[in-house]
C-alpha atoms as a printed R data frame, in Angstrom:
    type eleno elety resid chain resno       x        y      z
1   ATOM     1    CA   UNK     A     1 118.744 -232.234 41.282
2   ATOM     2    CA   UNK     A     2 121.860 -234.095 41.090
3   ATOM     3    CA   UNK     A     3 121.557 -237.806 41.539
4   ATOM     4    CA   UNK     A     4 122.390 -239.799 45.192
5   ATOM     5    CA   UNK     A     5 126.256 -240.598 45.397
6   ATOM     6    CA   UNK     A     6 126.160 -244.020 45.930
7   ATOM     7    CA   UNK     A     7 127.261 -243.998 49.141
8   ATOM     8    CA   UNK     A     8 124.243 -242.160 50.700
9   ATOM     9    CA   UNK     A     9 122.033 -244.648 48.629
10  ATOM    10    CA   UNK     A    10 119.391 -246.959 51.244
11  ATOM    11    CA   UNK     A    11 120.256 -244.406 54.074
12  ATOM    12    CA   UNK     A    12 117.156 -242.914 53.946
13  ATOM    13    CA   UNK     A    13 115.661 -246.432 54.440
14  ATOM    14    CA   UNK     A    14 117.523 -247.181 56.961
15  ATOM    15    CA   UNK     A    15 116.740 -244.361 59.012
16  ATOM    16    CA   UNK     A    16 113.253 -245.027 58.049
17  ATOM    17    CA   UNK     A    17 113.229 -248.587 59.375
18  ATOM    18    CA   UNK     A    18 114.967 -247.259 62.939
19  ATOM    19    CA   UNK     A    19 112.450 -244.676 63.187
20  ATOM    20    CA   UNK     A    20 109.828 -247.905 62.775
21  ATOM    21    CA   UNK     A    21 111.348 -250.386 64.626
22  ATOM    22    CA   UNK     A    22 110.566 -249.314 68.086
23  ATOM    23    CA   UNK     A    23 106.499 -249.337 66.999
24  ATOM    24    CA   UNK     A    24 107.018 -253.023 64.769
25  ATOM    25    CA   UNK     A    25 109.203 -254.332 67.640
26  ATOM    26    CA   UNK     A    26 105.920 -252.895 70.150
27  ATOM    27    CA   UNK     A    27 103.920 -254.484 67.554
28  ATOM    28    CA   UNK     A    28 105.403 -258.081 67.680
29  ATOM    29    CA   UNK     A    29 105.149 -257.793 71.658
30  ATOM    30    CA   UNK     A    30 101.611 -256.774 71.740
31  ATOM    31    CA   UNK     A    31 100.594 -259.793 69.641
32  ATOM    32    CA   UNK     A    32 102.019 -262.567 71.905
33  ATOM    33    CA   UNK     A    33 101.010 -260.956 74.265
34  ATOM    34    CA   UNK     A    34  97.733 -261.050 72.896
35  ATOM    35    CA   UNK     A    35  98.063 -264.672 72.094
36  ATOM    36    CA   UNK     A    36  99.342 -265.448 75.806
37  ATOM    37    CA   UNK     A    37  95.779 -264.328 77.379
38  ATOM    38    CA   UNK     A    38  93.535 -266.044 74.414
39  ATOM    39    CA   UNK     A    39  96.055 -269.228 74.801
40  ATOM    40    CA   UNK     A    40  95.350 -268.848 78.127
41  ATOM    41    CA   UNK     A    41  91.555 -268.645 78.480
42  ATOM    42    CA   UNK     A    42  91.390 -271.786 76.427
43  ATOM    43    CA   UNK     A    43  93.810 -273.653 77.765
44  ATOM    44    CA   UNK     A    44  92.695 -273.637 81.472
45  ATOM    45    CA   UNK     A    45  89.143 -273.694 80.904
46  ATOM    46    CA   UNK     A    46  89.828 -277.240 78.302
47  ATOM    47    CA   UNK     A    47  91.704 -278.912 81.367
48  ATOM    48    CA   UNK     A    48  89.102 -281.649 82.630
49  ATOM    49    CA   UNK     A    49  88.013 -282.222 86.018
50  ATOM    50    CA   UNK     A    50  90.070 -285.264 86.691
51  ATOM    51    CA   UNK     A    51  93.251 -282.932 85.267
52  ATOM    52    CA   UNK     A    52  92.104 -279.917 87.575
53  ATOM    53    CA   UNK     A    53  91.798 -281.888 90.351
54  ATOM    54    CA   UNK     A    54  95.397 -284.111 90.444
55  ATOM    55    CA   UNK     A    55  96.627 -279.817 89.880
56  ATOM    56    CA   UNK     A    56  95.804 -279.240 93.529
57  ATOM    57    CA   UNK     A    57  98.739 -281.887 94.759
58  ATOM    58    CA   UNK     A    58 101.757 -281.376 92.178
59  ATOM    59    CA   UNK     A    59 103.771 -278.648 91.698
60  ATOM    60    CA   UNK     A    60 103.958 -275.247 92.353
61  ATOM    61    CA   UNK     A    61 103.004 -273.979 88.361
62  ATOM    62    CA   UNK     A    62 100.109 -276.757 89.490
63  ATOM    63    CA   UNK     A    63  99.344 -275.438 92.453
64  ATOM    64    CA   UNK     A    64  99.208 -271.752 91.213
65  ATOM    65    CA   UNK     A    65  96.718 -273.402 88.276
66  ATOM    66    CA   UNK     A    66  94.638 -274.863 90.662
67  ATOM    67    CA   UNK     A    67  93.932 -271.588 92.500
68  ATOM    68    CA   UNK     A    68  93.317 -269.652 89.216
69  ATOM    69    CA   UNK     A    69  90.694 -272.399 88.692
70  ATOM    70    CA   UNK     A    70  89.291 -272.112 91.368
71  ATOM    71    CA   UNK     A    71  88.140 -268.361 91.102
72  ATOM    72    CA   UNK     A    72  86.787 -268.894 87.418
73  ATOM    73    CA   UNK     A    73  85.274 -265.058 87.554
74  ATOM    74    CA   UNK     A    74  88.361 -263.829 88.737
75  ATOM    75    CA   UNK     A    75  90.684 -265.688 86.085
76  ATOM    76    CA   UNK     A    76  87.838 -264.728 83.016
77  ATOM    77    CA   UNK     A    77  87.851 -260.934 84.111
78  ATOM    78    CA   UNK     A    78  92.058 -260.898 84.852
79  ATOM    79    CA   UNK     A    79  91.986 -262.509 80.638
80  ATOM    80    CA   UNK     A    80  89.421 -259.907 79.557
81  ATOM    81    CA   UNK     A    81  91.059 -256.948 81.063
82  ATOM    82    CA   UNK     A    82  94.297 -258.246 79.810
83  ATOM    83    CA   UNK     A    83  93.470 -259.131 76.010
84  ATOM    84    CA   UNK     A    84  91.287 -256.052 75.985
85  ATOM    85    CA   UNK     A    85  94.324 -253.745 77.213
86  ATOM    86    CA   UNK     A    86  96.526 -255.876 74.880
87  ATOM    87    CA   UNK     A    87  94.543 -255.442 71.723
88  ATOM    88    CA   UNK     A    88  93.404 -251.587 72.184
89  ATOM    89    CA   UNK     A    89  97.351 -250.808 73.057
90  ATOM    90    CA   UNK     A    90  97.597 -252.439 69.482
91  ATOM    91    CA   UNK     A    91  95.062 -251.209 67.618
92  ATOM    92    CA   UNK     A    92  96.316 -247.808 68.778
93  ATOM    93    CA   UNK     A    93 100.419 -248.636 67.511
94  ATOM    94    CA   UNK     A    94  98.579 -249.578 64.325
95  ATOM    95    CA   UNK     A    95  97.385 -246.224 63.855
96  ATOM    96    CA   UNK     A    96  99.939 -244.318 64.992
97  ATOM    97    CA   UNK     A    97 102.416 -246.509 62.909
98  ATOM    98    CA   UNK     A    98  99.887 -245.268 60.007
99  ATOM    99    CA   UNK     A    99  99.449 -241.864 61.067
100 ATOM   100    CA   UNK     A   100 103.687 -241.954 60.950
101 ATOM   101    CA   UNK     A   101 103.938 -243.240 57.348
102 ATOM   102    CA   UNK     A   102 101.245 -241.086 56.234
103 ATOM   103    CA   UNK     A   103 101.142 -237.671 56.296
104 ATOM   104    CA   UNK     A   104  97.361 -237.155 55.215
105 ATOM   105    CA   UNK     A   105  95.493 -240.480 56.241
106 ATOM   106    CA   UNK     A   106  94.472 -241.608 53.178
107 ATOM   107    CA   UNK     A   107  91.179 -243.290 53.595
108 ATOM   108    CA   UNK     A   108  92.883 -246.637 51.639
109 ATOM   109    CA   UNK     A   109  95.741 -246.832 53.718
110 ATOM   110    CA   UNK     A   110  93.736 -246.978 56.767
111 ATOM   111    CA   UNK     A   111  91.300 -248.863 55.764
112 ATOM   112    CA   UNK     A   112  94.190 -251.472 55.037
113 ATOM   113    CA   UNK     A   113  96.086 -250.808 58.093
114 ATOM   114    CA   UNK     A   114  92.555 -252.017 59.945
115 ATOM   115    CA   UNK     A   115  92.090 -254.803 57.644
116 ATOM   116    CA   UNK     A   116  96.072 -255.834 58.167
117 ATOM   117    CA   UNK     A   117  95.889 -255.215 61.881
118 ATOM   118    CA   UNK     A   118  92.610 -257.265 62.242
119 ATOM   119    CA   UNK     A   119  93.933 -260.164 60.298
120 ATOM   120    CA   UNK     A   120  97.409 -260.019 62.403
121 ATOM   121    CA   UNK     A   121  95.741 -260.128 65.902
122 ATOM   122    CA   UNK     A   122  93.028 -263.229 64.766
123 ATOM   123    CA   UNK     A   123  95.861 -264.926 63.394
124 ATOM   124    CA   UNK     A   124  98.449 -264.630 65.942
125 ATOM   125    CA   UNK     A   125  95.869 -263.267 68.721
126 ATOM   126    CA   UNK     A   126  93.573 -265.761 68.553
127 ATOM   127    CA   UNK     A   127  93.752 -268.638 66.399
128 ATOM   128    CA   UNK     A   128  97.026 -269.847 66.916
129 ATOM   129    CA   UNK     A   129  97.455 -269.922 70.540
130 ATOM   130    CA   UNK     A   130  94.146 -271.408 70.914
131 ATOM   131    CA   UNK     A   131  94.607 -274.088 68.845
132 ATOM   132    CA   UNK     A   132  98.109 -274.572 70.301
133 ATOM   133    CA   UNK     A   133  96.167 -274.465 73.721
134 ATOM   134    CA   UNK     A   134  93.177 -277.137 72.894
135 ATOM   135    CA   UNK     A   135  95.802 -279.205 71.786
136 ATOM   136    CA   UNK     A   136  97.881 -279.506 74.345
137 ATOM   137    CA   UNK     A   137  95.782 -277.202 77.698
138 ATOM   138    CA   UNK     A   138  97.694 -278.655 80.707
139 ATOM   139    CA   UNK     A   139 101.449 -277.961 79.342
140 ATOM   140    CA   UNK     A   140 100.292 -274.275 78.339
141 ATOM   141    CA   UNK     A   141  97.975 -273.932 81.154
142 ATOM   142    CA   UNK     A   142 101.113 -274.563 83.284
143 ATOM   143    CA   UNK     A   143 103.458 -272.246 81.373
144 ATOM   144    CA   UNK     A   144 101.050 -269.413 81.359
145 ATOM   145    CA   UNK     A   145  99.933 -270.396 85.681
146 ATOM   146    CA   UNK     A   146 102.689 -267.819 87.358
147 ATOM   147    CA   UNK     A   147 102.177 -264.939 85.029
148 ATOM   148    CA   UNK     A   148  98.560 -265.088 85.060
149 ATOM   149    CA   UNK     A   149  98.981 -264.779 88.866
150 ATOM   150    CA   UNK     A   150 100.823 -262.122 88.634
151 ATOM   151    CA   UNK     A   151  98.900 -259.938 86.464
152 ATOM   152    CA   UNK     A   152  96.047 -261.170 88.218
153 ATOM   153    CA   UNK     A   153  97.194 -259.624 91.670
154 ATOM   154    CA   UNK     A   154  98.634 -256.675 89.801
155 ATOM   155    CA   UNK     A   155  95.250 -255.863 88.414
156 ATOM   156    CA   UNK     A   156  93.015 -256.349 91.408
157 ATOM   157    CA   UNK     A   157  91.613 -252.714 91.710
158 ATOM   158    CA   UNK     A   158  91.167 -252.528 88.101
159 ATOM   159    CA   UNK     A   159  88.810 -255.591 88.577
160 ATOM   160    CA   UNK     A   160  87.289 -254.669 92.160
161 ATOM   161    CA   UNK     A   161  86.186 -251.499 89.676
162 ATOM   162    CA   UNK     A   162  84.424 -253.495 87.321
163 ATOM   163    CA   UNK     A   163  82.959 -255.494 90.078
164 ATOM   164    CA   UNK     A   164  81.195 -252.380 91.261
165 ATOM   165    CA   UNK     A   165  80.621 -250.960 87.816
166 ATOM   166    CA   UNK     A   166  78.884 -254.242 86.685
167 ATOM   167    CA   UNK     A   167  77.038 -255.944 89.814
């Protein structure tokens, strides 16, 4: 086999790299994503009652954090649903990613694409945005107010479901 001209030297890894970027791009989304409903959870639930309670007169990203505390089972089962979704959509990229560069799974490589996935979603899933939250809840708890809304209203017959399912 002749060798590579020099010109059509890296191409190969180029294409391979375009071919991944929609699923690392996917990836990168999924994980702040992730972090977004765990910064979430623990930022609303760290405000205090005195900050929860001066929510209910300020404005509107107040307001709108006010009402999501005030249905606590409805704002814990719109973050479960959410993080849950989140994490299983990237679990699943993970493998498919895997599956991609692999053509036999080789019990190593997915054993380390768990391992790497699992250390990727506690450390940018959970850990960070939590601490990020505890540290400062009302300023995140106020960014994150209007989305969580959002998906929260977007979701409702997902949760009216569980309801049912679970009571």
């Amino acid at each position: 086999v002749p060798p590579t001209p020099p010109a059509h030297r890296g191409t190969r890894g180029m294409t391979v790299l375009m071919e991944l970027l929609p699923s690392l791009l996917g990836m990168g989304v999924l994980l702040l994503l992730s972090g977004f409903f765990s910064g979430s959870e623990t930022a609303l639930f760290s405000l205090n009652l005195s900050q929860a309670r001066r929510l209910r007169e300020g404005t509107r990203a107040e307001r709108i954090a006010s009402q999501l505390l005030g249905a606590p089972q409805r704002l814990l089962s719109t973050l479960l649903v959410g993080n849950m979704v989140v994490n299983i959509m990237f679990a699943s990229v993970v493998a498919s990613l895997t599956n991609q560069l692999l053509s036999a799974a080789e019990s190593w490589a997915v054993a380390g694409a768990i391992f790497t996935s699992t250390l990727l979603l506690m450390v940018f899933g959970e850990l960070t945005p939590k601490t990020l939250a505890v540290h400062n809840p009302l300023p995140f708890a106020l960014f994150v107010s209007r989305p969580l809304l959002f998906f929260s209203s977007l979701i409702t017959p997902i949760r009216w479901v569980l309801r049912v399912v679970t009571t």
